[in-house]
XYZ file of C-alpha atoms in Angstrom:
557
model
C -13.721 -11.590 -21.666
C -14.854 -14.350 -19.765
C -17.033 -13.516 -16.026
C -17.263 -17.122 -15.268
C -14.500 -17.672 -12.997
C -15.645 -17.267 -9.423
C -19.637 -17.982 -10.596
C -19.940 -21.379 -8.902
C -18.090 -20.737 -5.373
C -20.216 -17.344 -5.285
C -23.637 -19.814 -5.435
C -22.752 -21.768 -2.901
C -21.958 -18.845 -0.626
C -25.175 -17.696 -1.260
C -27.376 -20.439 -1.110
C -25.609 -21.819 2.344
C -25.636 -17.816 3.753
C -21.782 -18.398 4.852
C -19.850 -15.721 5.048
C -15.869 -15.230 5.792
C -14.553 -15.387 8.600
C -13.620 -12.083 9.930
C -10.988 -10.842 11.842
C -11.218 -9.589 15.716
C -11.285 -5.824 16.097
C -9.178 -6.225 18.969
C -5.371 -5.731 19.165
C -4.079 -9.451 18.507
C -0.874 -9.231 20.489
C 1.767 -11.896 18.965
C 3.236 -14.810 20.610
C 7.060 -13.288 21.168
C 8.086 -16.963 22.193
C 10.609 -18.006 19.790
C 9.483 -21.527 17.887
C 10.365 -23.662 15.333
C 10.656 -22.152 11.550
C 9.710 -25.324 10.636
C 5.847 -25.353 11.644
C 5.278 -21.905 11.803
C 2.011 -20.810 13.196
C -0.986 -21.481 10.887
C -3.307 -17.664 11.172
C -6.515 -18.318 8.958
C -7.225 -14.738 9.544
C -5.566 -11.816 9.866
C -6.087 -7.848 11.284
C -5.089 -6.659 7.379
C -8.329 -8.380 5.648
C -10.081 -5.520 7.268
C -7.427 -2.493 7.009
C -7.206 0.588 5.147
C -3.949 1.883 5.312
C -2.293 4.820 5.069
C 1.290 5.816 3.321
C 2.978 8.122 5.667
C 6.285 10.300 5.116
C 7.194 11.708 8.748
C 9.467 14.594 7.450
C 6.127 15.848 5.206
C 3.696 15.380 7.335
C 3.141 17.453 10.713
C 5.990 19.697 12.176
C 6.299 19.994 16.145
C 8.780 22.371 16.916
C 9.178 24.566 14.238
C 12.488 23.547 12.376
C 10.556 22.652 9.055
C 10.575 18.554 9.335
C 8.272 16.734 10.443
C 8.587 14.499 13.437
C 6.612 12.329 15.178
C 5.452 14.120 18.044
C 3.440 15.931 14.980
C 2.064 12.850 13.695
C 0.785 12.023 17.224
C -0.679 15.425 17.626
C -2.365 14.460 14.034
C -3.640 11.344 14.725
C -7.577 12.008 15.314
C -7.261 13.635 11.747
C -6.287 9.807 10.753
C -8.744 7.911 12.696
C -10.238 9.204 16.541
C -11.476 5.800 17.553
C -14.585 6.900 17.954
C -16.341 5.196 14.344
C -19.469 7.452 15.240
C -17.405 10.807 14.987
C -17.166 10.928 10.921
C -14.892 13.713 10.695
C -11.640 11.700 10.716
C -10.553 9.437 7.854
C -11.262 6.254 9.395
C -8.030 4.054 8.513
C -6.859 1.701 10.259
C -3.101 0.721 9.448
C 0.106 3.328 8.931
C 2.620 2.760 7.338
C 5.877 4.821 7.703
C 8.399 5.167 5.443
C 12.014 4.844 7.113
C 12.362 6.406 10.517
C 15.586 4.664 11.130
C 18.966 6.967 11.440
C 19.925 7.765 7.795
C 22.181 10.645 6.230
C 19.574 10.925 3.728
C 16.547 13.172 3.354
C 14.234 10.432 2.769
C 15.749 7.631 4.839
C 16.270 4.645 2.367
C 20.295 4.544 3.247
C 20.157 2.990 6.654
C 22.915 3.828 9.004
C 21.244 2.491 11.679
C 18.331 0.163 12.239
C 17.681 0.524 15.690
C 18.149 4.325 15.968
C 15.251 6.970 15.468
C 15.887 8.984 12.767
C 17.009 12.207 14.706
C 14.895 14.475 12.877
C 11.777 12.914 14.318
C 12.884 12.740 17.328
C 13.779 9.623 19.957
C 12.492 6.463 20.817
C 10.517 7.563 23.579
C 8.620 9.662 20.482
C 7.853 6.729 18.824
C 7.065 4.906 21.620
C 4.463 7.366 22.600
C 3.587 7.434 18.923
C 3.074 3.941 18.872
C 0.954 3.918 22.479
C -1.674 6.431 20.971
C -1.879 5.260 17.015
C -2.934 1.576 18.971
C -5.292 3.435 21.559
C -7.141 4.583 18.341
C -7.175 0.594 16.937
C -4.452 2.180 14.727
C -1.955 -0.370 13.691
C 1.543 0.727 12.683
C 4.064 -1.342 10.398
C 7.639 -0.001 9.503
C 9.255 1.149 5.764
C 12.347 -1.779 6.564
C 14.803 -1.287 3.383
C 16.377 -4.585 3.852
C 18.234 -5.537 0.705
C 21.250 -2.437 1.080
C 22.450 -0.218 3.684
C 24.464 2.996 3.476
C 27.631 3.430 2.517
C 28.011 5.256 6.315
C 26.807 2.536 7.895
C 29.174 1.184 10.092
C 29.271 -2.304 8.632
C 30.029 -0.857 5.544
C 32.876 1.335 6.736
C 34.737 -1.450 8.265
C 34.515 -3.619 5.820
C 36.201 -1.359 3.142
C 39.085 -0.443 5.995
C 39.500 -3.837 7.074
C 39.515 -6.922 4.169
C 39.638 -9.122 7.471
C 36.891 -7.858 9.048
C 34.073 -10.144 9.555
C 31.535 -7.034 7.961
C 33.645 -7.863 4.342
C 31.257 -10.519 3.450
C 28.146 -8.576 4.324
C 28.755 -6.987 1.339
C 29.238 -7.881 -2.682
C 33.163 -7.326 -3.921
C 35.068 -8.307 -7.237
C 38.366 -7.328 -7.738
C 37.527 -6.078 -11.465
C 34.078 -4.569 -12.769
C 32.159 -7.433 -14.477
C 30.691 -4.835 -16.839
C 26.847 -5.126 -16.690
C 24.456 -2.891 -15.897
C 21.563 -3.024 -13.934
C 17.854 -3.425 -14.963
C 16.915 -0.082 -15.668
C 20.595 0.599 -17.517
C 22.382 2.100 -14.403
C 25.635 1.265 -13.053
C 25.433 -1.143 -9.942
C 29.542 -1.677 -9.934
C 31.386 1.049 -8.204
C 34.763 1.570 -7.160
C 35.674 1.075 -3.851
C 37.376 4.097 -2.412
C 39.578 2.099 -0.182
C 41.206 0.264 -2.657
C 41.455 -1.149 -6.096
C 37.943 -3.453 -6.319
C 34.321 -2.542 -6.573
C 31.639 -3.139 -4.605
C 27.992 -3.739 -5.790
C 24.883 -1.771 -4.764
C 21.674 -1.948 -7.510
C 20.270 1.548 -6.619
C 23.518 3.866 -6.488
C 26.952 3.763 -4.893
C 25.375 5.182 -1.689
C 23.521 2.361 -1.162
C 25.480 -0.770 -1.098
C 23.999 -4.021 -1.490
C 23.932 -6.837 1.473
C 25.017 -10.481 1.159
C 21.945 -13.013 1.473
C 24.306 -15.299 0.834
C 25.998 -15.009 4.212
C 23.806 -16.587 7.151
C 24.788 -14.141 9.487
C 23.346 -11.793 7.299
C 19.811 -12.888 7.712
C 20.302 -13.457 11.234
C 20.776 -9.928 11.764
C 17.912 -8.934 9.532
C 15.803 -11.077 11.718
C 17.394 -9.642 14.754
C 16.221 -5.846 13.709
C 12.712 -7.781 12.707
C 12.772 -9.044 16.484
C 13.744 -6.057 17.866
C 10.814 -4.025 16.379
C 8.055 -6.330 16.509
C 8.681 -7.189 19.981
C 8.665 -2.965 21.018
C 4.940 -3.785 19.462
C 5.102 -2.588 15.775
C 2.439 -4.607 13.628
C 4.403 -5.651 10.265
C 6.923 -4.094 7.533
C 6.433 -2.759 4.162
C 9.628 -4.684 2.666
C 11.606 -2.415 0.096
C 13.190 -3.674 -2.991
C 12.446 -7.185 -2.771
C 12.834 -8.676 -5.597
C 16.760 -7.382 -5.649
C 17.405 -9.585 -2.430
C 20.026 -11.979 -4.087
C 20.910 -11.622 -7.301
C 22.259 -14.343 -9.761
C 24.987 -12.573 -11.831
C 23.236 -10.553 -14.491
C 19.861 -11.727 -13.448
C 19.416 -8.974 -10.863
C 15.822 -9.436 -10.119
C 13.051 -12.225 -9.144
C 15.926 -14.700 -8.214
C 14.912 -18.365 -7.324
C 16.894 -17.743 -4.588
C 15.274 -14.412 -2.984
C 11.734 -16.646 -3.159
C 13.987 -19.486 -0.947
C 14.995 -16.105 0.979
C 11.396 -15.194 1.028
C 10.171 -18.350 2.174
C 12.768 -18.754 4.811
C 12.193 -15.447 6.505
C 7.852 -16.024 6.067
C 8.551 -19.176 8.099
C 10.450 -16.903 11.047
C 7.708 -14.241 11.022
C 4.921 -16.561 10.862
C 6.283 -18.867 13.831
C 7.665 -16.209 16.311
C 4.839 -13.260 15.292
C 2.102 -14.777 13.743
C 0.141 -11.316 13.939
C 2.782 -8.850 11.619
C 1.605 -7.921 8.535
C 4.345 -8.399 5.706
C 4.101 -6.230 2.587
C 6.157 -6.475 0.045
C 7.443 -3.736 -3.227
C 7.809 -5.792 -6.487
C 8.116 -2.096 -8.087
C 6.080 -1.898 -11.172
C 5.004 -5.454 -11.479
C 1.861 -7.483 -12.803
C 0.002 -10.588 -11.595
C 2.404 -12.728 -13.939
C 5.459 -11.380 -11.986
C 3.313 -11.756 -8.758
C 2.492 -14.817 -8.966
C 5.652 -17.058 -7.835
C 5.384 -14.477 -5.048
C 1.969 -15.559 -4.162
C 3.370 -19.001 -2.139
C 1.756 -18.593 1.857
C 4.986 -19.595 2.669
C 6.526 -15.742 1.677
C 5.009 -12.566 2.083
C 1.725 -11.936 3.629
C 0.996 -9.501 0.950
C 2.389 -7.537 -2.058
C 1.449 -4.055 -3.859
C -0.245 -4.794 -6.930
C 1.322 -1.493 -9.425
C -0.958 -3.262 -12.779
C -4.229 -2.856 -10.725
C -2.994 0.460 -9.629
C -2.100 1.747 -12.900
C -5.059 0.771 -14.684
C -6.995 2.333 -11.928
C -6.035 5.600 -12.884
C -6.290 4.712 -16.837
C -9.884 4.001 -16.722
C -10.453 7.785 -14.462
C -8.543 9.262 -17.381
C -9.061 7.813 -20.079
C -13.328 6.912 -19.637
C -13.459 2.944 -19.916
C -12.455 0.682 -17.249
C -12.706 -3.102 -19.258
C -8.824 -3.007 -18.821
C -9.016 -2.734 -15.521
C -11.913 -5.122 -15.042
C -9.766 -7.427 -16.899
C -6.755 -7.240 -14.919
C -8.632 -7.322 -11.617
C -10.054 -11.061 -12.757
C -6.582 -11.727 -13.826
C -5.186 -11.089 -10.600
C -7.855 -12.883 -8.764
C -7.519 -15.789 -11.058
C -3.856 -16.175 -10.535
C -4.269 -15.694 -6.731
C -8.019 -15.536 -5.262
C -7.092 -15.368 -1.576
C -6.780 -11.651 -2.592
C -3.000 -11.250 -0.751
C -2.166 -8.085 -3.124
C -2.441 -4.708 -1.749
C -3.453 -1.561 -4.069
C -3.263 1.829 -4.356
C -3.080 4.753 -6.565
C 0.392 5.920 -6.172
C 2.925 5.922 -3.668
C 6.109 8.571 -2.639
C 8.002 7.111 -6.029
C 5.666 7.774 -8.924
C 3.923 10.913 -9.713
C 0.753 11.527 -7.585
C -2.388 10.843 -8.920
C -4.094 13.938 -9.048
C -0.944 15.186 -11.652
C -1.952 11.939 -13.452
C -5.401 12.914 -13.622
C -4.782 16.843 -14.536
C -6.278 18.348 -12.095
C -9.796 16.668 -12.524
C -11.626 16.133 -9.201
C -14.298 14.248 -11.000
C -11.865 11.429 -12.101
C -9.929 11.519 -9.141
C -13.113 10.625 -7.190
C -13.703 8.606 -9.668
C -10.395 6.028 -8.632
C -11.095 7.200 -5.169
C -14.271 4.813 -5.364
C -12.625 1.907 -7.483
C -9.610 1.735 -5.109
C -12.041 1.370 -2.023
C -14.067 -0.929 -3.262
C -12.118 -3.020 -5.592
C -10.424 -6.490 -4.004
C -7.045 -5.939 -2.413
C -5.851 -4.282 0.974
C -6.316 -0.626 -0.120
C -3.300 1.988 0.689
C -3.733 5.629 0.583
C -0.799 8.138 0.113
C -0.765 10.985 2.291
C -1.958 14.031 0.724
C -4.105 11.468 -2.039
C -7.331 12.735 -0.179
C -7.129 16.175 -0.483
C -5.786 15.902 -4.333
C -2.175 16.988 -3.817
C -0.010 16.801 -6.389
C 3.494 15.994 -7.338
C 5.942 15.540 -10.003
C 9.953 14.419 -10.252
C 12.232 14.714 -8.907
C 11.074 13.080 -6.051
C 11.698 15.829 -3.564
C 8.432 16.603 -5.017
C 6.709 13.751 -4.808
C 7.253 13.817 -0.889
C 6.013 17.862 -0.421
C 4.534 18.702 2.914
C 1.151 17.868 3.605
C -0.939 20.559 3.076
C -3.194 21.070 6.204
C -4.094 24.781 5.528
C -3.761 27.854 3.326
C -1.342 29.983 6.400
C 1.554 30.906 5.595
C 3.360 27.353 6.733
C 0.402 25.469 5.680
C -0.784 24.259 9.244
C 2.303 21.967 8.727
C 5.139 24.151 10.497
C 5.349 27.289 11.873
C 8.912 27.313 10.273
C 10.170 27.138 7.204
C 9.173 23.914 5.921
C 12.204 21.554 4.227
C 10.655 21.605 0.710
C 8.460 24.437 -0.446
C 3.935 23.448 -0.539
C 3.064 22.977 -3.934
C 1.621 25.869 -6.064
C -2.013 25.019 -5.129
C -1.758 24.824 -1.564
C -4.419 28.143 -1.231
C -7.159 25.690 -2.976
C -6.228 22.841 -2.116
C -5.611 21.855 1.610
C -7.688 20.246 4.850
C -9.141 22.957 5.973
C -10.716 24.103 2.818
C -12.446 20.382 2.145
C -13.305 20.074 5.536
C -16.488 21.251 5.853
C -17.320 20.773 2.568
C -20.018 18.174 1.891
C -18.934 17.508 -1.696
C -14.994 17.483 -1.323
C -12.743 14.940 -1.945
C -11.145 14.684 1.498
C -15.103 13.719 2.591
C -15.448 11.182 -0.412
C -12.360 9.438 0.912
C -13.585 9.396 4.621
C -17.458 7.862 3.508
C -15.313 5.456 0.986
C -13.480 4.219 3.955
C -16.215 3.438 6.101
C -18.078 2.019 3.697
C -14.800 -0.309 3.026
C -14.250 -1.144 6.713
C -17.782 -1.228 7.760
C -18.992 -3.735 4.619
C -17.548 -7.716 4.488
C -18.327 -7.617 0.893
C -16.139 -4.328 0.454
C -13.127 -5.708 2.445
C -12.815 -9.366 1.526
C -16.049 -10.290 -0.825
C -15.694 -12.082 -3.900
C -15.613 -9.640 -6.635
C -18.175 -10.289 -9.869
C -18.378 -7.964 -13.203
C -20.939 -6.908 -14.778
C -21.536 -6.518 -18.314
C -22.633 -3.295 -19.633
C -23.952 -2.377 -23.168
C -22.075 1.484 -22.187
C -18.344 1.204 -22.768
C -17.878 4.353 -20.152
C -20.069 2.514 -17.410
C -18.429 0.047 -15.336
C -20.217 -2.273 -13.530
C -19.461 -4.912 -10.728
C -20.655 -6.904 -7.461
C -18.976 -7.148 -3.919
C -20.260 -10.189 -2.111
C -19.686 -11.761 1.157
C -22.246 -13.882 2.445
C -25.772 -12.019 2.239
C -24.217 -8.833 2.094
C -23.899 -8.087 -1.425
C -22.694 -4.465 -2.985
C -23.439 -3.059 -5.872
C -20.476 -0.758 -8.179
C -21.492 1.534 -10.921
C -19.127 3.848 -12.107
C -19.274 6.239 -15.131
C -15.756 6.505 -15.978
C -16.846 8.971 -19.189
C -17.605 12.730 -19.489
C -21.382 12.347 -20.679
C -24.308 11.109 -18.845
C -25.930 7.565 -19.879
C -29.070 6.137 -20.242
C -29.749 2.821 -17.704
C -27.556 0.798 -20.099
C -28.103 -3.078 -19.950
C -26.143 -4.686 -17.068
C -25.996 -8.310 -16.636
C -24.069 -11.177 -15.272
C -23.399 -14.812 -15.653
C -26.459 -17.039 -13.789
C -25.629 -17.898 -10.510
C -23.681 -15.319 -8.324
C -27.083 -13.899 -7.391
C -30.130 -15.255 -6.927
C -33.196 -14.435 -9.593
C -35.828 -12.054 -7.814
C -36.505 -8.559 -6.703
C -33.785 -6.161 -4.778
C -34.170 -3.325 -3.649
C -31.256 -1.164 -3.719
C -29.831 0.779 -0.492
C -28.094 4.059 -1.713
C -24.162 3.515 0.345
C -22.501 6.122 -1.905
C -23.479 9.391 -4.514
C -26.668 6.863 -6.589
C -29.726 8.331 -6.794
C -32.584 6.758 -4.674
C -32.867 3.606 -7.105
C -35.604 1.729 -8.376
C -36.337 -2.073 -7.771
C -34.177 -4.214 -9.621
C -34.684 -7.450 -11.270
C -32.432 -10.283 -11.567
C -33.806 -12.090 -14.243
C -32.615 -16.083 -14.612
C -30.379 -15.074 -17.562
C -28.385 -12.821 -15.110
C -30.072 -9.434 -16.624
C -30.531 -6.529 -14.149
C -33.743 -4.764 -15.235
C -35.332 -1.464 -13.211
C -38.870 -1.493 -11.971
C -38.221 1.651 -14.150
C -36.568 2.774 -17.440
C -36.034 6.258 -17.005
C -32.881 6.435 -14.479
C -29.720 8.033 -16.166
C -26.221 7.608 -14.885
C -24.678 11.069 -15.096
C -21.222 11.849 -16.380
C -18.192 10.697 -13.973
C -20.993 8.979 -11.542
C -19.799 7.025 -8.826
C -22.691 4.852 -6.862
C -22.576 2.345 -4.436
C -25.650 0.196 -3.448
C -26.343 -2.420 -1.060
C -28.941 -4.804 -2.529
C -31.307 -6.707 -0.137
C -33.872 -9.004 -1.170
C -37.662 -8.508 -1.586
C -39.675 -11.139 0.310
């Protein structure tokens, strides 16, 4: 594989001493003055460059009044375990963005069938929850951005209803009807046809017959999506994690990655950008690469998009003890798109947690821990990731409560919770890992202020790093004159220094001496040589099994 790519901008970033511009810690409140979509508002930088964020299900995470769910008065009262505000305290987890999956009103357990989008979810409680919510996440420089399942509603919702009673209703065309079924199926083989129960026609919806489709088609659609947008961002949420994209408008058979949902796209990027410059848009492409990604790249759309390749190989290379794959796809991602707009993860509330993936192992799991945080790409972190929870289909348990404690309601309710812990919850919960100097929950909370409180780590340019081990994987974060060194041992046996080296250029040849951020060893000098070789002062050092090390390197005058 080729490590040229980036090589030349990286030298001149060095040798001038520029480095990106970075985003104000304070709150950037949006302009809610309504201007043209035409020359929407140009942000070079954003609050996201420097987020970590964090996947949040309300109904799993902290109960308040003992019925079993989770509300939001219990993810208030949880909030200092997220991030105190004070960056000195160390015992919280440091990030910076939630997201919430939906809190709108929904029949639904897990709230993807909207019945309405301007109604708390009465499980967690009422507006003035959230608004309280809201008020103390931002006190803690806490932004908040909403789950906003845009392309279907319910079946219950209102529109929906009075469309099917009323073919003259002006709801009819919100929705997708044929007076016969066209006989395809949908992308993954399912039915997305299904027979109206008001009369003989079907109606479409891609996910299930709860969940029928809306009508891009139809302007007034779109106006009221950006009406609910308006509506939300103007109470002061920060952005939207944008479900099911890529199904916005379909084209016949071709139910997916539509010419028209990227004119869609573009359209509604132009609306956010001009009337709130400051929301963060994320988008699902579910279970796409960079090569899918990249029409989805234009400024004009999205402000970012979940990157499931990165994410998968991630956990490949922890399990399976070489991470060139992932090295590779990394550069191929950056190639196609080096802005870095993609967000990663590990997994999220519809794929089996990671820990499951991994077996059990806590070495490996630290392992993608450290690659996630310090890998390009807005990192997210699903509840429960920290402490190692796991989870398996369906997806009831997927979505388990959060496991705060081994008590008999897991410090999550003093009821009976609405799914049962999983079978580890004794071993593995908060309280156990809290004090504990070596636990994952307190890798996660140094990886996350290393990520936050490093330029290179958030938005640096990323450079490999050739190794003569296949199991040691090597690479440089660099932003300016902060420059941070990755070594991670993705086998199960200890190695010798191997021989690292890079392409000439991205650093300078001379003497660094390495600052130990993360789990290395006090290292010795190290020599960039003009070929790009890496040589120790010393030949002895040995990289132990499942290592994960993070160095600053500063220069020796």
């Amino acid at each position: 594989m080729s490590f040229r790519r980036h090589v030349a901008l990286i030298a001149l970033l060095l040798v001038a001493g520029l480095a990106p511009l970075v985003a104000s810690p304070d709150r950037i409140r949006a302009d809610k003055t309504a201007t043209s979509a035409a020359s929407p508002v140009a942000v070079t930088s954003a609050w996201w460059d420097d987020a970590v964020c964090y996947e949040v299900f309300v109904r799993s995470f902290s109960d308040s009044d003992g019925d079993g769910i989770g509300d939001l008065k219990g993810l208030t009262a949880r909030l200092d375990y997220l991030n105190d505000g004070n960056l000195a305290s160390g015992d919280d987890l440091g990030v910076t963005c939630l997201w919430l999956m939906p809190i709108f009103e929904s029949p639904s357990y897990h709230g993807y069938d909207v019945v309405d989008y301007e109604t708390i979810e009465r499980d967690y409680g009422t507006m003035a929850d959230f608004t309280g919510f809201l008020a103390e996440a931002h006190r803690r420089g806490i932004r908040v951005i909403l789950d906003l399942p845009l392309n279907h509603t319910s079946r219950d919702h209102p529109w929906f209803q009075e469309a099917l009673r009323d073919p003259a209703s002006p709801y009819r065309d919100w929705y997708i009807w044929t007076d016969s079924n066209p006989g395809y199926l949908g992308p993954w083989g399912q039915p997305v046809w299904h027979p109206s129960p008001a009369g003989d026609e079907y109606y479409y919806g891609i996910f299930w017959e709860g969940m029928p489709d809306l009508n891009y088609r139809n302007p007034a659609v779109t106006e009221e999506a950006r009406r609910i947008n308006r509506f939300w961002l103007s109470q002061g949420v920060d952005g939207f994690r944008l479900d099911a994209i890529k199904h916005l408008i379909e084209n016949g058979e071709v139910q997916e990655n539509t010419p028209e949902t990227h004119g869609w796209l573009q359209n509604y990027g132009a609306f956010v950008k001009a009337e709130f410059p400051a929301a963060l848009t994320v988008g699902e492409i579910f279970g796409a690469g960079s090569l899918v990604l990249e029409p989805y790249y234009d400024p004009a759309q999205l402000a970012s998009y979940f990157q499931f390749e990165i994410a998968g190989q991630i956990l490949s290379a922890a399990d399976g003890g070489n991470g060139d794959t992932l090295v590779f796809t990394v550069e191929d991602a950056l190639a196609r798109e080096p802005s870095q707009p993609f967000a990663t993860f590990l997994t999220n509330h519809d794929q089996t947690r990671s820990m499951t993936v991994l077996a059990g192992d806590v070495a490996e799991a630290k392992l993608a821990a450290t690659a996630l945080l310090t890998l390009p790409g807005l990192p997210f972190i699903y509840y429960g990731e920290e402490i190692g929870m796991r989870g398996d289909k369906p997806d009831e348990r997927l979505r388990t409560p959060m496991q705060w404690s081994a008590e008999p309601g897991g410090g999550f309710t003093e009821g009976q919770p609405w799914e049962t812990f999983q079978d580890d919850l004794a071993s593995v919960n908060v309280s156990s890992q809290n004090q504990d100097p070596a636990s994952l929950l307190n890798l996660y909370r140094r990886l996350v202020q290393l990520h936050v409180s490093h330029p290179a780590l958030r938005h640096g340019d990323f450079v490999p790093i050739t190794s003569s081990e296949s199991s040691v994987t090597a690479y440089l974060r660099i932003a300016g004159d902060d420059i941070v060194m990755v070594i991670l041992n993705f086998g199960d046996e200890g190695a010798d220094w191997p021989t690292l080296s890079l392409d000439p250029g991205p650093v300078a040849p001379g003497k660094y001496q390495p600052e130990t951020l993360l789990g290395g060893v006090p290292a010795p000098v190290v020599f960039v040589g003009e070929d790009g070789v890496l040589a120790l002062e010393s030949e002895t050092l040995t990289v132990p099994p499942n290592a994960t090390w993070v160095y600053a390197l500063h220069p020796v005058m």
